[in-house]
Structure formats: C-alpha cells, structure tokens
GROMACS .gro file of C-alpha atoms in nm:
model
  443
    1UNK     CA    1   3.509   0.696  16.810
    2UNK     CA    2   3.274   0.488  16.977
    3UNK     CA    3   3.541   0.221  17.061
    4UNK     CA    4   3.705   0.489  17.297
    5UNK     CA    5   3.372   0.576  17.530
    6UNK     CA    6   3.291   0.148  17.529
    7UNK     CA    7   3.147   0.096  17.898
    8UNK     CA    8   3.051  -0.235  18.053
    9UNK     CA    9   2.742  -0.223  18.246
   10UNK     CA   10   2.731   0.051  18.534
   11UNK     CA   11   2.709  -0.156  18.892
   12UNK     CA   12   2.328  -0.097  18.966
   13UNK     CA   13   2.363  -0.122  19.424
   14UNK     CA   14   2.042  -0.253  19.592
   15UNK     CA   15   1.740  -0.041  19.733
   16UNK     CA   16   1.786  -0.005  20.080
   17UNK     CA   17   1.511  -0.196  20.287
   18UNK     CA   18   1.233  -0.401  20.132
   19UNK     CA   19   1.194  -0.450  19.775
   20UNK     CA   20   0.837  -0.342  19.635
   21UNK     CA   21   0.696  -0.243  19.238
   22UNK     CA   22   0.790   0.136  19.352
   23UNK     CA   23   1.174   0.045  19.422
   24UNK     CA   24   1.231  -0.180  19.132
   25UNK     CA   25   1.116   0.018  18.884
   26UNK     CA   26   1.386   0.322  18.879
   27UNK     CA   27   1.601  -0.032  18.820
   28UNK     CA   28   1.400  -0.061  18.485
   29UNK     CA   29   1.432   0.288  18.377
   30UNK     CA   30   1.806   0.277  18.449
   31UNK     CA   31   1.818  -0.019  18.231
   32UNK     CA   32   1.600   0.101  17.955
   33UNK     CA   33   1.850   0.401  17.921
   34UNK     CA   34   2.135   0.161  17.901
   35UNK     CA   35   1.928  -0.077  17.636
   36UNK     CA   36   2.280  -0.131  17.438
   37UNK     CA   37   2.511  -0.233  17.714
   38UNK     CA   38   2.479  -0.620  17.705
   39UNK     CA   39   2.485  -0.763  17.351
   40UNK     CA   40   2.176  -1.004  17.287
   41UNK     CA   41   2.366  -1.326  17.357
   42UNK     CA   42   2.407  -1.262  17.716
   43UNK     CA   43   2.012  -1.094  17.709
   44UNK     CA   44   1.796  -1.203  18.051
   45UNK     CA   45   1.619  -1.446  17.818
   46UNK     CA   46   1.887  -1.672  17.723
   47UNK     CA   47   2.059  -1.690  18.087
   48UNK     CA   48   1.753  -1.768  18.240
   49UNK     CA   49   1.655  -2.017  17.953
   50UNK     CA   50   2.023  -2.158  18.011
   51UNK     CA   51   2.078  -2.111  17.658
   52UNK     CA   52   2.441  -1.894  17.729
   53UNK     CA   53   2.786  -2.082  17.750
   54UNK     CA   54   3.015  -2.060  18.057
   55UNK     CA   55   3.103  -1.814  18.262
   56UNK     CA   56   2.728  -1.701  18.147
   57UNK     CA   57   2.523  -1.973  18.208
   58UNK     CA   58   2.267  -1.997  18.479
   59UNK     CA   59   2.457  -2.231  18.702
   60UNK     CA   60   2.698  -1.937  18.695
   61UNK     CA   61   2.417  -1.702  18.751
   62UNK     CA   62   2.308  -1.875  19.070
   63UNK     CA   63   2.655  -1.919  19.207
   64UNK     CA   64   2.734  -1.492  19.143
   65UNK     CA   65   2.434  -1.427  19.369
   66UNK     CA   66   2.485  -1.726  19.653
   67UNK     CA   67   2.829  -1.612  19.681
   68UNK     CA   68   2.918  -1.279  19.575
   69UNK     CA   69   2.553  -1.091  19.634
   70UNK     CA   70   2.415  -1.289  19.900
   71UNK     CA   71   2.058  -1.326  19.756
   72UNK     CA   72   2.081  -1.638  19.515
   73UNK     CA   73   1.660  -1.697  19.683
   74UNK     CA   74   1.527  -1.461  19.417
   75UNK     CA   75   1.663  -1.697  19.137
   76UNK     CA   76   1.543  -1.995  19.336
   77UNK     CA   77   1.209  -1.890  19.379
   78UNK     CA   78   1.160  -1.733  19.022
   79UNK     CA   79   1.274  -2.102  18.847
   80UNK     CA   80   1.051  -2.212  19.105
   81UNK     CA   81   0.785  -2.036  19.061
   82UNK     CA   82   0.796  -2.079  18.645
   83UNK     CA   83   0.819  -2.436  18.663
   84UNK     CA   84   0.479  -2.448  18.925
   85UNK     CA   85   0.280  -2.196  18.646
   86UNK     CA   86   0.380  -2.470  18.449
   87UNK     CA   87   0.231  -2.762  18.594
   88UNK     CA   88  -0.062  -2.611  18.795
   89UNK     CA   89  -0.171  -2.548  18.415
   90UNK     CA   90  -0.110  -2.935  18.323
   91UNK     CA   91  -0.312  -3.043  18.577
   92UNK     CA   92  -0.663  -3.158  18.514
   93UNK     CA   93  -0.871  -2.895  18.543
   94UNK     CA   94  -1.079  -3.063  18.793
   95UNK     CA   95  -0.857  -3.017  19.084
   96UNK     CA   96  -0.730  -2.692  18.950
   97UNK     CA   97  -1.119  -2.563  18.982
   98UNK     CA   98  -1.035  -2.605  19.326
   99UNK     CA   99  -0.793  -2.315  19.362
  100UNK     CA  100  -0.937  -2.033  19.148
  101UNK     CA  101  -0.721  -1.760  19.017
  102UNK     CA  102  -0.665  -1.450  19.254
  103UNK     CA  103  -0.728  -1.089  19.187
  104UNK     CA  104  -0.512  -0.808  19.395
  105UNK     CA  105  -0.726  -0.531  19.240
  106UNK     CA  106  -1.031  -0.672  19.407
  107UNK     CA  107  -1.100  -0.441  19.726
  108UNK     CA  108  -1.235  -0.798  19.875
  109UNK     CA  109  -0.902  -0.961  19.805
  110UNK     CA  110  -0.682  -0.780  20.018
  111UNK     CA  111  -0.632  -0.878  20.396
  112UNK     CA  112  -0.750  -0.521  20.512
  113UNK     CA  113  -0.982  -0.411  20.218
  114UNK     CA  114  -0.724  -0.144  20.115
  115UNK     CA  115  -0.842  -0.129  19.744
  116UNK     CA  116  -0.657  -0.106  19.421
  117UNK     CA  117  -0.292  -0.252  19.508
  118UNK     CA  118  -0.188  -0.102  19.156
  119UNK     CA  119  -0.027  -0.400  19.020
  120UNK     CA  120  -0.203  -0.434  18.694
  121UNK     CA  121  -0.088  -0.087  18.598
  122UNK     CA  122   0.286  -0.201  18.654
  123UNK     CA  123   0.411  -0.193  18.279
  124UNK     CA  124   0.542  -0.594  18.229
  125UNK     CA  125   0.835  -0.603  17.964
  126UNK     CA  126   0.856  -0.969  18.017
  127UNK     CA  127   1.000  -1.163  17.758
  128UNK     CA  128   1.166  -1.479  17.962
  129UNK     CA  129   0.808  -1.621  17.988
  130UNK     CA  130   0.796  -1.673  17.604
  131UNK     CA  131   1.143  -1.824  17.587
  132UNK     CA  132   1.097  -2.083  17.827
  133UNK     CA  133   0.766  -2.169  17.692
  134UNK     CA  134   0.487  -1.943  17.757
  135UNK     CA  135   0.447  -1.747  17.509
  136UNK     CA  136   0.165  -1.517  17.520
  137UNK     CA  137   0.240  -1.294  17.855
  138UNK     CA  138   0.376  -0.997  17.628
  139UNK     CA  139   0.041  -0.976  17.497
  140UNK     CA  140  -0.151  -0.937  17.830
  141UNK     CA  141   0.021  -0.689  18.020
  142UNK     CA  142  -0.269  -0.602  18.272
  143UNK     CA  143  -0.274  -0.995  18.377
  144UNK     CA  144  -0.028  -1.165  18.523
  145UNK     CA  145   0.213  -1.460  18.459
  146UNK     CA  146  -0.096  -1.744  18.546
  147UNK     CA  147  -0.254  -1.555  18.184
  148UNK     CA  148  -0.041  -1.697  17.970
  149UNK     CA  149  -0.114  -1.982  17.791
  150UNK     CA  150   0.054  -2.323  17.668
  151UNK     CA  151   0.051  -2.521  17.326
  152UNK     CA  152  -0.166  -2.803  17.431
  153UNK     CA  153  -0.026  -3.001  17.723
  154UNK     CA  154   0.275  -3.033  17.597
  155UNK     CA  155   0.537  -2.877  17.895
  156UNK     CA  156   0.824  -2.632  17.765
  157UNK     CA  157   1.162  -2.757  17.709
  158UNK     CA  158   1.293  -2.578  18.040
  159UNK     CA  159   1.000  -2.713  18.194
  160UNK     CA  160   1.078  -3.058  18.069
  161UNK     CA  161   1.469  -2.952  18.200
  162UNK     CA  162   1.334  -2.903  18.486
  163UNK     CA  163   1.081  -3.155  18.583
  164UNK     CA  164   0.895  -3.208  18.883
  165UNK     CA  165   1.038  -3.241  19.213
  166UNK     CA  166   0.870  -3.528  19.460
  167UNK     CA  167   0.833  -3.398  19.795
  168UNK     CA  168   0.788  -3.629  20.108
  169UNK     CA  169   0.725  -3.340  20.410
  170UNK     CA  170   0.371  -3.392  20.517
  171UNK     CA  171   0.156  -3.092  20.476
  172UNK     CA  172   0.131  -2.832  20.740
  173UNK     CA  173  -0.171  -2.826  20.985
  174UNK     CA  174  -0.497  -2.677  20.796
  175UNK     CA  175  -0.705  -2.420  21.007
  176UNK     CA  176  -1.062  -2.599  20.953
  177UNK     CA  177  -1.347  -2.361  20.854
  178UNK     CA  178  -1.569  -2.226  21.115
  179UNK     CA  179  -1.878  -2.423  21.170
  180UNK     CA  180  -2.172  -2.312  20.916
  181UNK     CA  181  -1.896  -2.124  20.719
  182UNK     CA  182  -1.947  -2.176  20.339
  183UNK     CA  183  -1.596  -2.188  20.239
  184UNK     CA  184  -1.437  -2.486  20.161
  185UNK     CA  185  -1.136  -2.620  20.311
  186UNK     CA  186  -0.776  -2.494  20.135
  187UNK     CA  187  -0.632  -2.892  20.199
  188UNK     CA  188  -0.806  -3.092  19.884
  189UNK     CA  189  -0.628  -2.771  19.682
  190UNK     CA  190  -0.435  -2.911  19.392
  191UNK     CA  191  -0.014  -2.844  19.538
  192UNK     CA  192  -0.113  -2.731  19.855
  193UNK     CA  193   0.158  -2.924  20.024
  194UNK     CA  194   0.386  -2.785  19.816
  195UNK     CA  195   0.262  -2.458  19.859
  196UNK     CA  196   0.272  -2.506  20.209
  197UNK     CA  197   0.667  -2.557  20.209
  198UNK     CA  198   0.725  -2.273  19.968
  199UNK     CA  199   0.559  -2.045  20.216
  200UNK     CA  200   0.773  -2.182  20.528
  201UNK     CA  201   1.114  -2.180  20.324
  202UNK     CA  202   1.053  -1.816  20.103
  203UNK     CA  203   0.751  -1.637  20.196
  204UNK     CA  204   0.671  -1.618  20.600
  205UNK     CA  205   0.863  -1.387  20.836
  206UNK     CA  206   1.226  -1.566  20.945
  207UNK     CA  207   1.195  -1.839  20.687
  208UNK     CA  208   1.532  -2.005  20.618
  209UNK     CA  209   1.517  -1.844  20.271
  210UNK     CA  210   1.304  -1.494  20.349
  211UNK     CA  211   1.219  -1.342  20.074
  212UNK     CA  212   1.288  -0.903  20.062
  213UNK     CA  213   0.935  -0.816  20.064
  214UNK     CA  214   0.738  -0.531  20.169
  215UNK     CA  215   0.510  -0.580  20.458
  216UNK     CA  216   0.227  -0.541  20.233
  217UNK     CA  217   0.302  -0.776  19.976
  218UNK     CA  218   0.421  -1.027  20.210
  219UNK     CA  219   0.073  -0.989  20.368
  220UNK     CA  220  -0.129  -0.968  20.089
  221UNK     CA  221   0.064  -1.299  19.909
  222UNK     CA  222  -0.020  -1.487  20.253
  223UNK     CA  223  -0.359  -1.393  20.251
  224UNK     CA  224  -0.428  -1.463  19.880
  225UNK     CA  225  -0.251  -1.849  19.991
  226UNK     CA  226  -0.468  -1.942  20.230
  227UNK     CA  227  -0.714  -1.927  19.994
  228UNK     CA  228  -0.624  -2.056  19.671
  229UNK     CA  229  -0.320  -2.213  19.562
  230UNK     CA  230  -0.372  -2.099  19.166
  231UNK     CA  231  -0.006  -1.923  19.022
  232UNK     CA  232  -0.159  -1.594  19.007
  233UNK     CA  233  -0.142  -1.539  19.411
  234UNK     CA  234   0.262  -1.482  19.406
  235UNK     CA  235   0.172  -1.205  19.123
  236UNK     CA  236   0.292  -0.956  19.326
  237UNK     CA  237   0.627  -1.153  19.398
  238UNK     CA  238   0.667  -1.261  19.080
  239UNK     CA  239   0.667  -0.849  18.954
  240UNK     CA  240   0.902  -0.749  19.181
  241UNK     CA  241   1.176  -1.027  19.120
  242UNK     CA  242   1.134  -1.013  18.786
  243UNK     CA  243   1.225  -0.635  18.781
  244UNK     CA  244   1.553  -0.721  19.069
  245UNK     CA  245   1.656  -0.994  18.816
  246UNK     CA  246   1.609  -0.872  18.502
  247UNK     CA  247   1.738  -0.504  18.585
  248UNK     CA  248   1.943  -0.531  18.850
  249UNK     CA  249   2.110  -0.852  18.920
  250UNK     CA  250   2.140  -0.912  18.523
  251UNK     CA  251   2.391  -0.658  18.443
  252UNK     CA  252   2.535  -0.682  18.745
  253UNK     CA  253   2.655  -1.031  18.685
  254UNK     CA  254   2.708  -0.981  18.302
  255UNK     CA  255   2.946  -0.743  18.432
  256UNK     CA  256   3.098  -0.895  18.682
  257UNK     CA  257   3.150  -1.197  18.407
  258UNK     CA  258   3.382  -0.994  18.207
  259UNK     CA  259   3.623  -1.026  18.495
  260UNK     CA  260   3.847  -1.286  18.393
  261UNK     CA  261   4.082  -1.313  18.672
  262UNK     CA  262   4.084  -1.287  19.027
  263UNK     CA  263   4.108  -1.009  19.249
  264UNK     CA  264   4.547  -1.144  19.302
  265UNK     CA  265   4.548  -1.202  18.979
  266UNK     CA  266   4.402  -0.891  18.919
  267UNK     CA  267   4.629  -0.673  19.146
  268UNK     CA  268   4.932  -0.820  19.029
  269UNK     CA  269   4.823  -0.715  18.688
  270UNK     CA  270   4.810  -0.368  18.759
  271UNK     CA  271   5.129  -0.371  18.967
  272UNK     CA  272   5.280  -0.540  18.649
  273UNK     CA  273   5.165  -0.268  18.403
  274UNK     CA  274   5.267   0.034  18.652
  275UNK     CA  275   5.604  -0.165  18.643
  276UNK     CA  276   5.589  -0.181  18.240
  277UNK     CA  277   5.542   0.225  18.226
  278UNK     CA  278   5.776   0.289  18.469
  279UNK     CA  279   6.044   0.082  18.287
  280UNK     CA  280   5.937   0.316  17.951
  281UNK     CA  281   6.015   0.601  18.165
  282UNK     CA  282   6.349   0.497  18.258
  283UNK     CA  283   6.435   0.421  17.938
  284UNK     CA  284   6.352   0.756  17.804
  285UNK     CA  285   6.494   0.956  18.041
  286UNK     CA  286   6.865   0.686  17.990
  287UNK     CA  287   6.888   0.729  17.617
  288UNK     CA  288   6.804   1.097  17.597
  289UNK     CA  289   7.091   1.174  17.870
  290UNK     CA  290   7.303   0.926  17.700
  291UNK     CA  291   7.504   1.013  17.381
  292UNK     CA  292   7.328   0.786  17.192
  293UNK     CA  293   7.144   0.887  16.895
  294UNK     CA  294   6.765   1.009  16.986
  295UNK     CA  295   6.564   0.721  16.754
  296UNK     CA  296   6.666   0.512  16.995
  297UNK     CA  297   6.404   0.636  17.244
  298UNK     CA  298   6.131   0.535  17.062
  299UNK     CA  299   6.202   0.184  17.193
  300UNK     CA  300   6.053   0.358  17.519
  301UNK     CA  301   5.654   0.345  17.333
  302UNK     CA  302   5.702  -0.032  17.338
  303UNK     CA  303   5.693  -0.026  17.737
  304UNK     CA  304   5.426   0.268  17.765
  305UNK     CA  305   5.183   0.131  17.483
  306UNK     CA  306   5.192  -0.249  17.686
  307UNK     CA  307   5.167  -0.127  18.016
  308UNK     CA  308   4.884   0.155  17.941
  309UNK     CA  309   4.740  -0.088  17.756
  310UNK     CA  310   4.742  -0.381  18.078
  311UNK     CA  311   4.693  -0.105  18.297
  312UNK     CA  312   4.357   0.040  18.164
  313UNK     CA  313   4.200  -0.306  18.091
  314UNK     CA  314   4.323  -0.469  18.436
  315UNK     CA  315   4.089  -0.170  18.528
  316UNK     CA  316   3.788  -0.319  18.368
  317UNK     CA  317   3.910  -0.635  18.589
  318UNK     CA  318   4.008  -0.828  18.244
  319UNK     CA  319   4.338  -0.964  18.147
  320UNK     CA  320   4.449  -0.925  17.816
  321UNK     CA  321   4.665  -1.231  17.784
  322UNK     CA  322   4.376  -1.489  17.953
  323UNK     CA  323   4.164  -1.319  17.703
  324UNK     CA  324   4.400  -1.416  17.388
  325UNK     CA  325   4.404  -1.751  17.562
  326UNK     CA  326   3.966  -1.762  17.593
  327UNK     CA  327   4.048  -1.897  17.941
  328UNK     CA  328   3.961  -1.716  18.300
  329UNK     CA  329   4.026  -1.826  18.646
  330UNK     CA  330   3.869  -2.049  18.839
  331UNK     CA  331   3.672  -1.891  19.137
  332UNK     CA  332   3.721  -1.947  19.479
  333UNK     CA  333   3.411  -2.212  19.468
  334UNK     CA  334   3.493  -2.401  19.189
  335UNK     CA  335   3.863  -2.534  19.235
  336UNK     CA  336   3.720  -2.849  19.408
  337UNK     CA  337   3.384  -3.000  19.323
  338UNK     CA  338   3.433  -3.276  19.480
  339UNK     CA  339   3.466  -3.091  19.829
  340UNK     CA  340   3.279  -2.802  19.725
  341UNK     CA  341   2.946  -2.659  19.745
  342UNK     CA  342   2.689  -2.969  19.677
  343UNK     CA  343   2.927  -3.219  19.795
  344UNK     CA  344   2.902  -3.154  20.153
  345UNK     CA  345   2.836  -3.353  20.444
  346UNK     CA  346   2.688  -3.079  20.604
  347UNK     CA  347   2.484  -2.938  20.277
  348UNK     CA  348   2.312  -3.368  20.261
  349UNK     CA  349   2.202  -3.336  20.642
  350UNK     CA  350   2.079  -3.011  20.577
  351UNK     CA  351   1.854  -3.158  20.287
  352UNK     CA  352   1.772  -3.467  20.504
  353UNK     CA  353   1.637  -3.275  20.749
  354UNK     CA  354   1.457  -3.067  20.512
  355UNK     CA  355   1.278  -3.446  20.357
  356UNK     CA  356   1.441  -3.381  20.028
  357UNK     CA  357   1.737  -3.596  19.933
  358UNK     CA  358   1.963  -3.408  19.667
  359UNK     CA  359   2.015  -3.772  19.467
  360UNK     CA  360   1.644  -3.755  19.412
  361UNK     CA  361   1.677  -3.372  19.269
  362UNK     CA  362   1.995  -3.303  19.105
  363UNK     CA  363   1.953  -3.465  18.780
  364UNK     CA  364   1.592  -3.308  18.744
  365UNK     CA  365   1.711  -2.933  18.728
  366UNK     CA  366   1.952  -2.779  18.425
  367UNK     CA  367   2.188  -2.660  18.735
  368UNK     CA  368   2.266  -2.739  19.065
  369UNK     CA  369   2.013  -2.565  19.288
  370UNK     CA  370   1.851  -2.694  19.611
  371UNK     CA  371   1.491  -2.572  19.616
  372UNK     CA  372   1.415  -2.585  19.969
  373UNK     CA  373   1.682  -2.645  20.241
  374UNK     CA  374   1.877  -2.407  20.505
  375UNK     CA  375   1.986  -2.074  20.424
  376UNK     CA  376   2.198  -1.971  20.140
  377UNK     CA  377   2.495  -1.952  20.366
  378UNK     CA  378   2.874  -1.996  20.285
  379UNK     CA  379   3.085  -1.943  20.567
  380UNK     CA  380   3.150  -2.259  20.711
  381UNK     CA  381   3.197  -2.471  20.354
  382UNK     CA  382   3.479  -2.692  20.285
  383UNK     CA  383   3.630  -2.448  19.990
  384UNK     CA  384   3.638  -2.152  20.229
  385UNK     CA  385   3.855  -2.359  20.465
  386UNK     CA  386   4.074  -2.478  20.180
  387UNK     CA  387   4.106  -2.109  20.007
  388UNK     CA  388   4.200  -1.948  20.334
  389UNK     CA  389   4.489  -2.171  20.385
  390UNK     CA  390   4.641  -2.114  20.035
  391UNK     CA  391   4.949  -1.903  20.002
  392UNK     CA  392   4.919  -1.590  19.809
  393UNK     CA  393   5.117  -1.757  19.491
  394UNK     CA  394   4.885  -1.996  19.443
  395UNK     CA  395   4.580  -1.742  19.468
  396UNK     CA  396   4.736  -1.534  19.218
  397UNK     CA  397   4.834  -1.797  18.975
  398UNK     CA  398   4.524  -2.021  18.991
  399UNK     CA  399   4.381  -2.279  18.752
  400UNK     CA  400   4.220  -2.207  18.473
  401UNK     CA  401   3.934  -2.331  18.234
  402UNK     CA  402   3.800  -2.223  17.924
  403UNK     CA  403   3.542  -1.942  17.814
  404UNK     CA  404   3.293  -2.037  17.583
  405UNK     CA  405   3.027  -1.787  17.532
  406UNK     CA  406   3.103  -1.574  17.285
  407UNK     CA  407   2.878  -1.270  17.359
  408UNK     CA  408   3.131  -1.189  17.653
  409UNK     CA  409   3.422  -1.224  17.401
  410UNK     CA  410   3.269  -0.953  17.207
  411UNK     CA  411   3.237  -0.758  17.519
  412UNK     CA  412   3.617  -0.858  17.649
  413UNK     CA  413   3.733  -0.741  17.305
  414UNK     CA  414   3.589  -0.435  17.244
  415UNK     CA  415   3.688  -0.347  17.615
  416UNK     CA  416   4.081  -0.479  17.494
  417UNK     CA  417   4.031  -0.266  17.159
  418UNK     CA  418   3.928   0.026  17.379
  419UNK     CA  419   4.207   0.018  17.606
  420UNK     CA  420   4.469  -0.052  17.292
  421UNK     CA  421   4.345   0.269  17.140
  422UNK     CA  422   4.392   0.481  17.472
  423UNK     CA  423   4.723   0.349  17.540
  424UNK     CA  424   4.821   0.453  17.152
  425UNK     CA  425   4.701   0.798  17.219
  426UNK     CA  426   4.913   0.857  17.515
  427UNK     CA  427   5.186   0.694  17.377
  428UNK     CA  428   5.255   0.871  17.109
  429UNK     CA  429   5.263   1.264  17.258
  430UNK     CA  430   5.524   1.081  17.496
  431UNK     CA  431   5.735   0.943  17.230
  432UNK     CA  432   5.731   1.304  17.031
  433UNK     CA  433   5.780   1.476  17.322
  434UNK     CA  434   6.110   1.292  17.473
  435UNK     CA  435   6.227   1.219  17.117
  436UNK     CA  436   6.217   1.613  17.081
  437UNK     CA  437   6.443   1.646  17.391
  438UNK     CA  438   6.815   1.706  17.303
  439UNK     CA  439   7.092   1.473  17.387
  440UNK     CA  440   7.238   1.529  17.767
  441UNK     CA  441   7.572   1.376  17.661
  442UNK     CA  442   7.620   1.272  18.029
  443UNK     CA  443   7.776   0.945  17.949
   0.00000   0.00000   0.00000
C-alpha cells in the first residue's frame, strides 16, 4: 500500500526576511519528520561531495539555485568556506598563531557586549564535513566547523578537487592601531587578503553577492574579522547555511530533479493524457450505443489506464516515456555551452574587473563556479536571448541527454509505479460500470 501514498519531497518556501539559527531550524524539524523522502544516494553528503551522477550532481546543484531560486551565493560561500577551513589548518602554525580562533559566547567578543549569542547550543547534525574530509565535527557539537581535525597534512580529496585559488586584488586599506594600543595589526594575518575580498563580495551590506543575514550576525561576523582571520569567525554563517542547504534548498532541488521535462513539454503531456481519457470515453459511450456486442468496451480501459496513468505522473512533472528512455530535457541554460553561462563576453570582463581570470580558476574547482565576481544575475545572458526567440515547437520538443544517477531513477519509478496503480484502480470501476450498461442499439 505504500506505493499508492509515495510523495516526493514537499516544496519547503523561504523564511521571509533575514535568515538567522531561529528561522532555519523549523527547516530542520520539517526535514527530520520527512527523514525517508530522499533515498541515500541523492543524501546532502554525496551532492555536496559531488559524488551523485547527473541531473544530481553539484554543478547541477549550483545551476538550480543561480537560475531557478536566485540564491546560488549560499553554495558559493559554503564550498568556499570548506575549502579555507581546509587550508587555514595546513598552514604553518606560525602564521596561523597570528589569527587565533574566535569565541561568540564570549560577552567580550561581541561588538556590543550582548552576551551569550546561543550558538553553541544550536544542535549540529553535520555530516558533509566528514565526507569531504573532516571527519571529527559530529563528535564536537558545542564547537564549530574550525574543531575538526585533519589526518596529518594531507588535504581531503574535495579539497584536493578543489585547490587553491591565486588571487591578484591587493588587500584593502588596514585601519592602523591607535598609538600605545597593544593590539597588533590584523594585516600580517595569515589570508587576510583573501578575507578581505570575501567580506566585500558576501559579507558587507550591498556586496555584489550579499549574503541573507541577520543584522546581528552580519555584525557580529564583521566584528569577529577585523580581528582574526581563524575559520571559526564565519561560525555563525556557516550554521545558518548549513541548515538553508541541507534542509531547505536540498529537497527542494532533489525534487525539482525528478522533473524530467520542461514546463512545454510538460503541459503538452497533460493535454495529451486528458486527450487519451477523453478518447476512452468516447469509445465507451460508441460501443455501448452501438449494436455491437458489450466486450468490446473493454477496449475503452486501454485509453483510461494510459492517460490516468500520463496524467497523474505529468503531475509529479515526470514523463513516463523519457523515463523508459533514462533521458530528460535539456534546460533552458544548457542547450548551448558554448554561448552559455561561462562563455560570455560579458561574464570574462566581469571577472577581469574583479582581478580573477576564469582560465586561471576553472580547472581548479569540480564545477563551474566563479568565487568572486558580479552578482548572480541572468537576465541579460546569451541563452535567454536565444530561448526567447524559439518557437513553441521547439521548446516543447527539446534535446535531450541522458540520466545517470540512479537514486532519482528509484524515485522516478516508484513515482511511475504509483501512478500505474492509481490509474488501474480507476480504470477498472469504469470498465465494470459501462460494460454493465445495456446495448442502445442506435446504429
């Protein structure tokens, strides 16, 4: 019976105004009571790890939030911000000393003394640290990610993936110490140039790639990085997009995956399956006002059971026969790489200006992602230009490419299975009930 109640992830929307711990957590509760939704091959772990197959992977994951949620900087950031843990913890540990680790629950660490933040008592269920690499941070849930610990100095193998990315911007302008002051200047900090950047691109107010932050983390992040530049000051940034992520933007795109064709393709589906079960009806209702013998009706199930069965799973957004054919459609964004997204004139001047050329980045990420550049806009790209002008044929009958992770196959079929069994169920009543019916004898 289960098979007939089968749901795909519910669509989790986004908190209204600025994200904090508060906010994100009813988005881990709602996922905890929906644990058996998304199978473990398409868990947070793997996607994030780039371990799934396409239309999974994490290149897929970046492009469903730049252009179908509009917040692809949370993923940024996070890969970001994995990658620095990473190597602020390779470093020698002589210029490390330099930037010592932060602590929010210290009443002296907060910009207006405001006391216990409450961070440490935010319950972590964090397993992507381990999978990339780090693999301690389950045990130390009252520290944060800068706790966890490495095997040696060897890097992870996403970290190794990823690499290190050479920046040429000169750093910003260091406020010097007052005169007798005892603190020592922030600019001989281990990354602080890069630091710098991340805070001008993610972190300050009307930065090309603004983070959704409360006022009070924002502040209390800024304040803890002018002071150190040691992993644990974007603890409170790293809790709150690891709950979005994880809880929120997760199952939203794992469910949004198991959409197979586009939304022509998608409404000519359903117009196709209405047409299916209309053409069962008029069959029906023919035969049993015809003289003709009343088994012959039961060639009307044929009609109801395919169309039902389109119908309901065209609901889902899935196509039964690009399913038997492991194939989707292409989106909008990927019909021409070579005039799409990261082959743009305008997308290279935009990372000229921002003194990082994409040649010297793209082959030291698993995906295409530009760290740092303008916003993670979409209206004025090539493939919008080119999509707009197609004709509506084309749209619906687009190209298509093959689906290789097989977690969303189970989910596809079990969604298929589901719909098969429905349409049986009302099929059959039908067929009893107009093969019941006496002849008209009208022709």
């Amino acid at each position: 019976m289960s098979i007939l109640f089968y749901k795909k992830p519910d669509y989790r929307p986004k908190c209204e105004g600025p994200l904090n711990v508060q906010k994100c957590q009813k988005y881990v509760e709602r996922t905890r009571e929906c644990k058996g939704e998304i199978p473990p091959d398409l868990s947070f772990e793997r996607i994030i790890s780039n371990k799934a197959l396409p239309p999974c992977s994490l290149q897929d994951f970046i492009d469903y939030l730049a252009y179908v949620t509009n917040d692809a900087e949370n993923l940024q950031f996070y890969l970001w911000l994995v990658d620095y843990h990473q190597r602020f913890h390779n470093a020698p540990s002589g210029e490390t000393a330099l930037s010592p680790k932060w602590n929010f629950d210290d009443p002296h660490s907060s910009p207006r003394n405001s006391g216990n933040s409450g961070y440490s008592n935010v319950p972590c269920s964090d397993k992507t640290l381990s999978v990339l690499g780090i693999n301690d941070f389950d045990a130390i849930e009252e520290e944060d990610i800068s706790n966890a610990s490495l095997v040696g100095d060897r890097p992870s193998p996403y970290t190794a993936a990823l690499g290190t990315l050479k920046f040429s911007e000169l750093p910003l302008n260091e406020t010097k110490p007052p005169e007798g002051s005892n603190r020592r200047s922030t600019s001989t900090q281990p990354f602080r140039v890069e630091i710098n950047r991340i805070i001008t691109h993610y972190i300050a107010p009307g930065s090309p790639r603004e983070l959704n932050l409360s006022h009070k983390d924002r502040a209390a992040v800024l304040y803890a990085l002018r002071r150190t530049t040691h992993p644990s000051a974007f603890h409170p940034i790293k809790k709150v997009l690891d709950m979005t992520l994880r809880s929120q933007s997760h199952p939203n795109f794992v469910r949004w995956s198991i959409c197979n064709g586009n939304k022509p393709w998608t409404i000519f589906l359903r117009t196709f399956a209405v047409c299916n079960i209309a053409i069962g009806f008029a069959i029906a209702i023919l035969l049993t006002l015809s003289h003709a013998s009343r088994w012959y009706r039961i060639l009307a199930a044929l009609e109801w059971w395919f169309g039902i069965t389109n119908l309901i799973a065209a609901y889902q957004g899935l196509c039964v026969l690009l399913l038997r054919r492991h194939t989707r459609e292409v989106r909008p964004w990927e019909i021409d790489e070579q005039g799409g997204r990261y082959g743009s004139s305008d997308e290279e001047v935009g990372l000229r200006h921002s003194k990082i050329l994409y040649e010297e980045t793209k082959s030291r990420w698993p995906v295409k992602m530009e760290l740092f550049g303008p916003p993670n806009t979409w209206d004025h790209q090539n493939w919008m230009d080119r999509y707009g002008v197609k004709s509506i044929f084309k749209k619906t009958f687009e190209k298509e490419v093959a689906t290789q992770e097989h977690g969303l196959h189970f989910m596809q079929n079990k969604i298929v299975r589901q719909a098969e069994a429905w349409a049986l169920i009302i099929t059959i009543p039908l067929t009893i009930f107009f093969t019941a019916l006496p002849k008209g004898n009208l022709y």
